[in-house]
mmCIF file of C-alpha atoms in Angstrom:
data_model
loop_
_atom_site.group_PDB
_atom_site.id
_atom_site.type_symbol
_atom_site.label_atom_id
_atom_site.label_comp_id
_atom_site.label_asym_id
_atom_site.label_seq_id
_atom_site.Cartn_x
_atom_site.Cartn_y
_atom_site.Cartn_z
ATOM 1 C CA MET B 1 17.569 -24.779 3.799
ATOM 2 C CA LYS B 2 15.496 -27.559 2.619
ATOM 3 C CA PHE B 3 12.140 -28.105 0.959
ATOM 4 C CA GLN B 4 10.028 -28.821 4.189
ATOM 5 C CA PHE B 5 7.543 -31.241 2.449
ATOM 6 C CA GLU B 6 7.839 -34.795 1.290
ATOM 7 C CA THR B 7 5.640 -34.598 -1.800
ATOM 8 C CA ILE B 8 3.969 -31.878 -3.833
ATOM 9 C CA ALA B 9 0.714 -33.064 -2.689
ATOM 10 C CA ASP B 10 1.945 -32.841 1.006
ATOM 11 C CA PHE B 11 2.913 -29.303 0.084
ATOM 12 C CA ILE B 12 -0.370 -28.492 -1.172
ATOM 13 C CA ALA B 13 -2.397 -30.076 1.611
ATOM 14 C CA MET B 14 0.036 -28.609 4.372
ATOM 15 C CA ASN B 15 -1.254 -31.107 6.930
ATOM 16 C CA GLY B 16 -4.844 -29.944 6.490
ATOM 17 C CA HIS B 17 -4.146 -26.275 6.592
ATOM 18 C CA GLY B 18 -3.763 -25.908 3.002
ATOM 19 C CA PRO B 19 -6.924 -24.194 2.085
ATOM 20 C CA TYR B 20 -6.397 -21.639 4.911
ATOM 21 C CA VAL B 21 -2.921 -20.845 3.760
ATOM 22 C CA TRP B 22 -3.362 -20.854 -0.185
ATOM 23 C CA ALA B 23 -6.736 -18.804 0.286
ATOM 24 C CA SER B 24 -4.747 -16.255 2.111
ATOM 25 C CA TYR B 25 -1.843 -15.978 -0.274
ATOM 26 C CA ALA B 26 -4.220 -15.979 -3.316
ATOM 27 C CA ILE B 27 -6.232 -13.120 -1.716
ATOM 28 C CA THR B 28 -3.004 -11.107 -1.006
ATOM 29 C CA PHE B 29 -1.645 -11.545 -4.428
ATOM 30 C CA ALA B 30 -4.794 -10.610 -6.105
ATOM 31 C CA ALA B 31 -4.962 -7.372 -4.108
ATOM 32 C CA LEU B 32 -1.222 -6.687 -5.034
ATOM 33 C CA ILE B 33 -1.750 -7.363 -8.681
ATOM 34 C CA PHE B 34 -4.956 -5.002 -8.638
ATOM 35 C CA LEU B 35 -2.903 -2.149 -6.765
ATOM 36 C CA LEU B 36 -0.404 -2.431 -9.310
ATOM 37 C CA VAL B 37 -2.518 -2.777 -12.464
ATOM 38 C CA SER B 38 -4.931 -0.139 -11.419
ATOM 39 C CA PRO B 39 -2.726 3.005 -11.634
ATOM 40 C CA LEU B 40 -1.296 1.524 -14.970
ATOM 41 C CA LEU B 41 -4.659 1.244 -16.387
ATOM 42 C CA GLN B 42 -5.899 4.752 -15.294
ATOM 43 C CA LYS B 43 -2.618 6.348 -16.778
ATOM 44 C CA LYS B 44 -3.420 4.674 -20.059
ATOM 45 C CA ASN B 45 -6.971 5.892 -20.234
ATOM 46 C CA PHE B 46 -6.039 9.268 -19.066
ATOM 47 C CA ILE B 47 -3.514 9.747 -21.807
ATOM 48 C CA LYS B 48 -5.934 8.155 -24.393
ATOM 49 C CA GLN B 49 -8.633 10.551 -23.428
ATOM 50 C CA GLN B 50 -6.115 13.620 -23.499
ATOM 51 C CA GLN B 51 -4.848 12.699 -26.983
ATOM 52 C CA LYS B 52 -8.561 12.613 -28.116
ATOM 53 C CA LEU B 53 -9.111 16.153 -26.570
ATOM 54 C CA GLN B 54 -5.614 17.518 -28.268
ATOM 55 C CA LYS B 55 -6.782 16.067 -31.732
ATOM 56 C CA LEU B 56 -10.354 17.882 -31.357
ATOM 57 C CA ALA B 57 -8.521 21.008 -30.278
ATOM 58 C CA GLN B 58 -6.520 21.021 -33.319
ATOM 59 C CA ALA B 59 -9.466 20.211 -35.540
ATOM 60 C CA ASN B 60 -11.652 23.086 -33.980
ATOM 61 C CA PRO B 61 -9.275 25.671 -32.319
ATOM 62 C CA ALA B 62 -11.985 27.799 -31.517
ATOM 63 C CA ALA B 63 -13.947 25.210 -29.262
ATOM 64 C CA ASP B 64 -10.632 24.894 -27.273
ATOM 65 C CA GLN B 65 -11.916 26.791 -24.217
ATOM 66 C CA SER B 66 -15.213 24.471 -23.883
ATOM 67 C CA VAL B 67 -13.166 21.197 -24.013
ATOM 68 C CA GLU B 68 -13.049 19.862 -20.300
ATOM 69 C CA MET A 1 20.873 25.192 -0.348
ATOM 70 C CA ALA A 2 19.699 22.566 2.116
ATOM 71 C CA TRP A 3 16.124 23.318 1.674
ATOM 72 C CA GLN A 4 16.159 23.294 -2.190
ATOM 73 C CA TRP A 5 15.086 19.675 -2.194
ATOM 74 C CA PHE A 6 12.103 20.721 0.030
ATOM 75 C CA HIS A 7 11.049 23.371 -1.964
ATOM 76 C CA ARG A 8 11.407 21.300 -5.296
ATOM 77 C CA LEU A 9 8.695 18.840 -3.498
ATOM 78 C CA GLY A 10 6.343 21.387 -4.069
ATOM 79 C CA SER A 11 6.739 21.126 -7.762
ATOM 80 C CA PRO A 12 4.771 18.319 -9.142
ATOM 81 C CA ARG A 13 6.450 18.574 -12.690
ATOM 82 C CA TRP A 14 9.935 18.095 -10.901
ATOM 83 C CA PHE A 15 8.645 15.005 -8.902
ATOM 84 C CA TYR A 16 7.004 13.612 -11.848
ATOM 85 C CA GLU A 17 10.274 13.527 -14.011
ATOM 86 C CA LYS A 18 12.402 12.558 -11.146
ATOM 87 C CA THR A 19 10.460 9.672 -10.447
ATOM 88 C CA THR A 20 10.221 8.334 -13.975
ATOM 89 C CA ALA A 21 13.493 6.475 -13.972
ATOM 90 C CA TRP A 22 12.812 4.821 -10.668
ATOM 91 C CA MET A 23 9.679 2.775 -11.837
ATOM 92 C CA PRO A 24 11.196 -0.171 -13.359
ATOM 93 C CA TRP A 25 13.877 -0.659 -10.802
ATOM 94 C CA LEU A 26 11.388 -0.282 -8.073
ATOM 95 C CA ALA A 27 9.049 -2.781 -9.880
ATOM 96 C CA ALA A 28 11.704 -5.255 -10.252
ATOM 97 C CA LEU A 29 13.010 -5.091 -6.793
ATOM 98 C CA SER A 30 9.743 -5.264 -5.013
ATOM 99 C CA ILE A 31 8.479 -8.243 -7.547
ATOM 100 C CA ALA A 32 12.019 -10.157 -6.860
ATOM 101 C CA LEU A 33 11.616 -9.745 -3.054
ATOM 102 C CA LEU A 34 7.859 -10.812 -2.581
ATOM 103 C CA LEU A 35 8.350 -13.673 -4.665
ATOM 104 C CA THR A 36 11.518 -15.046 -2.961
ATOM 105 C CA GLY A 37 9.889 -14.502 0.332
ATOM 106 C CA ALA A 38 6.826 -16.050 -0.691
ATOM 107 C CA VAL A 39 8.428 -19.210 -1.742
ATOM 108 C CA TRP A 40 10.781 -19.240 1.118
ATOM 109 C CA GLY A 41 7.952 -18.752 3.636
ATOM 110 C CA LEU A 42 5.605 -21.377 2.042
ATOM 111 C CA ALA A 43 8.019 -24.021 1.130
ATOM 112 C CA PHE A 44 11.501 -23.577 2.891
ATOM 113 C CA ALA A 45 10.819 -21.988 6.323
ATOM 114 C CA PRO A 46 10.500 -24.845 8.971
ATOM 115 C CA ALA A 47 6.651 -25.526 10.327
ATOM 116 C CA ASP A 48 5.682 -23.972 13.560
ATOM 117 C CA PHE A 49 5.773 -26.460 16.564
ATOM 118 C CA LYS A 50 2.631 -25.193 17.986
ATOM 119 C CA GLN A 51 0.562 -24.069 14.867
ATOM 120 C CA GLY A 52 1.960 -26.350 12.272
ATOM 121 C CA ASN A 53 1.774 -24.773 8.562
ATOM 122 C CA SER A 54 -1.243 -22.326 9.362
ATOM 123 C CA TYR A 55 1.385 -20.121 10.768
ATOM 124 C CA ARG A 56 2.825 -19.384 7.001
ATOM 125 C CA ILE A 57 0.142 -16.898 6.820
ATOM 126 C CA ILE A 58 2.554 -14.672 8.938
ATOM 127 C CA TYR A 59 4.570 -14.009 5.675
ATOM 128 C CA ILE A 60 1.779 -11.867 4.281
ATOM 129 C CA HIS A 61 -0.354 -10.925 7.282
ATOM 130 C CA VAL A 62 2.236 -9.140 9.119
ATOM 131 C CA PRO A 63 3.868 -7.328 6.215
ATOM 132 C CA ALA A 64 0.203 -6.202 4.979
ATOM 133 C CA ALA A 65 -0.693 -4.915 8.442
ATOM 134 C CA PHE A 66 2.797 -3.173 8.736
ATOM 135 C CA LEU A 67 2.050 -1.185 5.540
ATOM 136 C CA ALA A 68 -1.583 -0.633 6.484
ATOM 137 C CA LEU A 69 -0.287 1.342 9.333
ATOM 138 C CA ALA A 70 2.811 2.927 7.782
ATOM 139 C CA GLY A 71 0.427 3.867 4.948
ATOM 140 C CA TYR A 72 -1.849 5.948 7.234
ATOM 141 C CA TYR A 73 1.419 7.457 8.815
ATOM 142 C CA ILE A 74 2.362 8.733 5.301
ATOM 143 C CA MET A 75 -1.023 9.783 4.464
ATOM 144 C CA ALA A 76 -1.363 11.804 7.545
ATOM 145 C CA ILE A 77 2.021 13.488 7.466
ATOM 146 C CA SER A 78 1.568 14.228 3.758
ATOM 147 C CA GLY A 79 -1.781 16.000 4.790
ATOM 148 C CA ALA A 80 -0.014 17.984 7.536
ATOM 149 C CA VAL A 81 2.717 19.163 5.281
ATOM 150 C CA GLY A 82 0.152 20.079 2.481
ATOM 151 C CA LEU A 83 -1.716 22.002 5.281
ATOM 152 C CA ILE A 84 1.237 23.743 6.652
ATOM 153 C CA TRP A 85 3.296 24.853 3.818
ATOM 154 C CA LYS A 86 0.410 24.885 1.317
ATOM 155 C CA MET A 87 1.907 22.610 -1.227
ATOM 156 C CA LYS A 88 0.088 20.756 -3.985
ATOM 157 C CA LEU A 89 2.092 17.649 -4.063
ATOM 158 C CA PRO A 90 1.727 16.455 -0.550
ATOM 159 C CA PHE A 91 -2.251 16.438 -1.185
ATOM 160 C CA MET A 92 -1.730 14.238 -4.279
ATOM 161 C CA VAL A 93 0.259 11.798 -2.326
ATOM 162 C CA MET A 94 -2.296 11.835 0.608
ATOM 163 C CA LYS A 95 -5.159 11.322 -1.946
ATOM 164 C CA SER A 96 -3.123 8.294 -3.543
ATOM 165 C CA ALA A 97 -2.355 6.815 -0.339
ATOM 166 C CA ALA A 98 -6.036 6.272 1.058
ATOM 167 C CA PRO A 99 -7.252 3.518 -1.428
ATOM 168 C CA ILE A 100 -3.871 1.555 -1.039
ATOM 169 C CA GLY A 101 -4.037 1.599 2.655
ATOM 170 C CA ALA A 102 -7.674 0.698 2.508
ATOM 171 C CA LEU A 103 -6.913 -2.366 0.457
ATOM 172 C CA LEU A 104 -3.887 -3.479 2.555
ATOM 173 C CA THR A 105 -5.885 -3.053 5.886
ATOM 174 C CA PHE A 106 -8.582 -5.271 4.270
ATOM 175 C CA VAL A 107 -5.936 -7.645 3.343
ATOM 176 C CA SER A 108 -4.735 -8.031 6.940
ATOM 177 C CA LEU A 109 -8.247 -8.235 8.235
ATOM 178 C CA VAL A 110 -9.075 -11.144 5.992
ATOM 179 C CA THR A 111 -5.716 -13.168 6.175
ATOM 180 C CA GLY A 112 -6.055 -12.531 9.942
ATOM 181 C CA SER A 113 -9.712 -13.869 9.984
ATOM 182 C CA ILE A 114 -8.379 -17.050 7.897
ATOM 183 C CA TRP A 115 -5.452 -17.646 10.166
ATOM 184 C CA GLY A 116 -7.715 -17.253 13.388
ATOM 185 C CA LYS A 117 -10.062 -20.086 12.292
ATOM 186 C CA PRO A 118 -7.559 -22.950 12.453
ATOM 187 C CA THR A 119 -5.629 -21.390 15.401
ATOM 188 C CA TRP A 120 -8.048 -19.848 17.380
ATOM 189 C CA GLY A 121 -11.073 -21.711 16.163
ATOM 190 C CA THR A 122 -13.041 -18.665 15.232
ATOM 191 C CA TRP A 123 -13.132 -16.395 12.120
ATOM 192 C CA TRP A 124 -13.825 -13.326 14.105
ATOM 193 C CA GLU A 125 -13.249 -11.997 17.638
ATOM 194 C CA TRP A 126 -13.848 -8.507 19.167
ATOM 195 C CA ASP A 127 -10.172 -8.512 20.300
ATOM 196 C CA ALA A 128 -8.560 -5.076 20.745
ATOM 197 C CA ARG A 129 -6.022 -5.513 17.867
ATOM 198 C CA ILE A 130 -8.620 -6.717 15.520
ATOM 199 C CA THR A 131 -11.222 -3.973 16.492
ATOM 200 C CA SER A 132 -8.781 -1.435 16.138
ATOM 201 C CA MET A 133 -7.716 -2.586 12.741
ATOM 202 C CA LEU A 134 -11.251 -2.366 11.803
ATOM 203 C CA ILE A 135 -11.318 1.200 12.838
ATOM 204 C CA LEU A 136 -8.356 1.916 10.749
ATOM 205 C CA PHE A 137 -10.150 0.401 7.666
ATOM 206 C CA PHE A 138 -13.129 2.525 8.302
ATOM 207 C CA LEU A 139 -10.864 5.596 8.775
ATOM 208 C CA TYR A 140 -9.362 4.762 5.320
ATOM 209 C CA LEU A 141 -12.932 4.545 3.797
ATOM 210 C CA GLY A 142 -13.899 7.684 5.460
ATOM 211 C CA MET A 143 -11.046 9.196 3.818
ATOM 212 C CA ILE A 144 -12.153 7.988 0.331
ATOM 213 C CA ALA A 145 -15.663 9.181 0.708
ATOM 214 C CA LEU A 146 -14.627 12.654 2.173
ATOM 215 C CA GLN A 147 -12.298 13.136 -1.014
ATOM 216 C CA GLN A 148 -15.309 12.362 -3.175
ATOM 217 C CA ALA A 149 -17.778 14.574 -1.201
ATOM 218 C CA PHE A 150 -16.544 17.955 -2.120
ATOM 219 C CA THR A 151 -16.578 19.513 -5.749
ATOM 220 C CA HIS A 152 -14.111 22.146 -4.759
ATOM 221 C CA ARG A 153 -10.440 20.457 -4.775
ATOM 222 C CA ASP A 154 -9.040 22.969 -1.991
ATOM 223 C CA THR A 155 -11.717 22.205 0.400
ATOM 224 C CA SER A 156 -11.480 18.480 -0.184
ATOM 225 C CA ASP A 157 -7.785 18.281 0.413
ATOM 226 C CA LYS A 158 -8.041 20.274 3.597
ATOM 227 C CA ALA A 159 -10.878 18.421 4.843
ATOM 228 C CA SER A 160 -9.269 15.234 4.106
ATOM 229 C CA ALA A 161 -6.016 16.226 5.682
ATOM 230 C CA VAL A 162 -7.673 17.390 9.023
ATOM 231 C CA LEU A 163 -9.534 13.748 8.922
ATOM 232 C CA ALA A 164 -6.357 12.118 8.495
ATOM 233 C CA LEU A 165 -4.635 13.923 11.347
ATOM 234 C CA VAL A 166 -7.703 13.279 13.826
ATOM 235 C CA GLY A 167 -7.429 9.489 12.783
ATOM 236 C CA MET A 168 -3.714 9.148 13.875
ATOM 237 C CA VAL A 169 -5.131 8.710 17.492
ATOM 238 C CA ASN A 170 -6.141 5.382 16.525
ATOM 239 C CA ILE A 171 -2.540 4.305 15.562
ATOM 240 C CA PRO A 172 -0.718 4.076 18.850
ATOM 241 C CA ILE A 173 -3.981 2.292 20.071
ATOM 242 C CA ILE A 174 -3.462 -0.297 17.386
ATOM 243 C CA TYR A 175 0.272 -0.688 18.512
ATOM 244 C CA LYS A 176 -0.062 -1.025 22.073
ATOM 245 C CA SER A 177 -3.550 -3.219 21.794
ATOM 246 C CA VAL A 178 -1.582 -6.485 22.367
ATOM 247 C CA ASP A 179 0.132 -5.247 25.454
ATOM 248 C CA TRP A 180 -2.923 -3.249 26.992
ATOM 249 C CA TRP A 181 -5.481 -5.901 26.525
ATOM 250 C CA ASN A 182 -4.385 -9.472 26.901
ATOM 251 C CA THR A 183 -6.712 -11.052 24.545
ATOM 252 C CA LEU A 184 -6.559 -13.504 21.587
ATOM 253 C CA HIS A 185 -4.090 -11.881 19.370
ATOM 254 C CA GLN A 186 -0.665 -12.965 19.782
ATOM 255 C CA PRO A 187 1.711 -10.154 20.820
ATOM 256 C CA ALA A 188 4.215 -8.671 18.305
ATOM 257 C CA THR A 189 6.814 -11.049 16.667
ATOM 258 C CA ILE A 190 9.353 -8.699 15.646
ATOM 259 C CA LYS A 191 10.791 -6.227 18.292
ATOM 260 C CA PHE A 192 13.156 -3.551 17.679
ATOM 261 C CA THR A 193 14.231 -2.933 21.314
ATOM 262 C CA SER A 194 14.719 -6.518 22.400
ATOM 263 C CA LYS A 195 15.238 -9.964 20.850
ATOM 264 C CA SER A 196 12.369 -11.194 18.494
ATOM 265 C CA THR A 197 10.510 -13.977 19.567
ATOM 266 C CA ILE A 198 10.950 -15.990 16.332
ATOM 267 C CA ASP A 199 13.777 -18.283 15.067
ATOM 268 C CA PRO A 200 15.968 -16.761 12.456
ATOM 269 C CA SER A 201 14.961 -19.511 10.085
ATOM 270 C CA MET A 202 11.514 -18.271 10.078
ATOM 271 C CA LEU A 203 12.674 -14.469 10.552
ATOM 272 C CA TYR A 204 14.558 -14.119 7.345
ATOM 273 C CA PRO A 205 11.700 -14.732 4.873
ATOM 274 C CA LEU A 206 9.492 -12.628 7.050
ATOM 275 C CA LEU A 207 12.147 -9.671 6.777
ATOM 276 C CA ILE A 208 12.337 -10.214 3.202
ATOM 277 C CA MET A 209 8.447 -9.975 2.682
ATOM 278 C CA VAL A 210 8.419 -6.898 4.986
ATOM 279 C CA ILE A 211 10.891 -5.051 2.998
ATOM 280 C CA GLY A 212 9.282 -6.475 -0.184
ATOM 281 C CA PHE A 213 5.820 -4.796 0.936
ATOM 282 C CA TYR A 214 7.552 -1.811 1.433
ATOM 283 C CA ALA A 215 9.111 -1.477 -1.935
ATOM 284 C CA PHE A 216 5.756 -2.523 -3.295
ATOM 285 C CA TYR A 217 4.164 0.192 -1.454
ATOM 286 C CA ALA A 218 6.481 2.673 -2.620
ATOM 287 C CA LEU A 219 5.913 1.498 -6.194
ATOM 288 C CA VAL A 220 2.231 1.877 -6.090
ATOM 289 C CA LEU A 221 2.055 4.838 -4.099
ATOM 290 C CA LEU A 222 4.370 6.497 -6.743
ATOM 291 C CA LEU A 223 2.340 5.220 -9.506
ATOM 292 C CA ASN A 224 -0.968 6.478 -8.440
ATOM 293 C CA THR A 225 0.460 9.867 -7.201
ATOM 294 C CA ARG A 226 2.094 10.350 -11.016
ATOM 295 C CA VAL A 227 -1.368 9.607 -12.200
ATOM 296 C CA GLU A 228 -3.034 12.079 -9.843
ATOM 297 C CA ILE A 229 -0.373 14.683 -10.947
ATOM 298 C CA LEU A 230 -1.222 14.238 -14.613
ATOM 299 C CA ARG A 231 -4.834 14.618 -14.010
ATOM 300 C CA ARG A 232 -4.551 17.669 -11.732
ATOM 301 C CA GLU A 233 -1.754 19.468 -14.200
ATOM 302 C CA SER A 234 -3.670 18.435 -17.218
ATOM 303 C CA ARG A 235 -3.995 21.961 -18.397
ATOM 304 C CA THR A 236 -0.263 22.721 -18.035
ATOM 305 C CA GLN A 237 2.124 22.806 -21.156
ATOM 306 C CA TRP A 238 4.333 20.139 -19.762
ATOM 307 C CA VAL A 239 1.680 17.516 -19.354
ATOM 308 C CA SER A 240 0.346 18.522 -22.634
ATOM 309 C CA ASP A 241 3.743 18.132 -24.202
ATOM 310 C CA LEU A 242 4.183 14.835 -22.376
ATOM 311 C CA ILE A 243 0.709 13.370 -23.650
ATOM 312 C CA SER A 244 1.403 14.506 -27.473
ATOM 313 C CA ALA A 245 4.915 12.902 -27.109
ATOM 314 C CA THR A 246 3.340 9.455 -25.935
ATOM 315 C CA ASN A 247 3.147 6.973 -28.604
ATOM 316 C CA LYS A 248 -0.237 6.924 -30.079
ATOM 317 C CA ARG A 249 -0.660 3.055 -29.635
ATOM 318 C CA ALA A 250 -0.541 3.401 -25.976
#
């Protein structure tokens, strides 16, 4: 197994196919990063929001039922 | 005894607690596989004698397309299990699978289109494989839209499960499209029943990418399902305890 290109510049150019190959990889990895980050952020926001609600409920127990 | 695991699957709490420990391992495994496969495929696999370097797109295009299809199975089967055994958890899995599948289908369409330009000389062709993948994309979008169309969660879950099952018709068409209609799209590269039409030096990185995509899919499906569990069970004691136990800085 060896590096298939003479220079780094050749690796980036890929005999003219560079823009196609790199664009595909960029789009794919951007999508994968989005798929990974999105549920993590959603969980973080959900927990934050629920903690706020818990605080409110503790401060005012009578209002507990109305909190959605 | 043998069916105990199946009944436990009906318990979102059990599932949430069980999968917590898996998350870092699954994340490490999938990221390691994806990076290894991508570097191998981009820099160390030999160039194709016909297509040159543009073929390196195969290392992301094929795994993304595999998971777009496998994701549909997972979504439809979860929907069926939810409908038949009236369990809560499968519907949460089904709901989480829809946006992931939609994005992966989109990725396989876009990378295919980019690959098509230097190889076929066109960005788009109404070829059977491409058209059936586009229909798959619309099915996923339909799932997402349908889930948001109902205010009642049970109705939404049941209707979406039925749509997912009806859409299953498209899956064998996608698989067989390259054999039934001999158009632009090349036939399958990896075959399970006969010898693959690809050299081992090109096949190994592809297999690593496929396994990496499966692991990554499992990771993000679990992450999304776990958020959905918290949302739907937000009024239960265990979620309430979990939230108050979570570090406030989070």
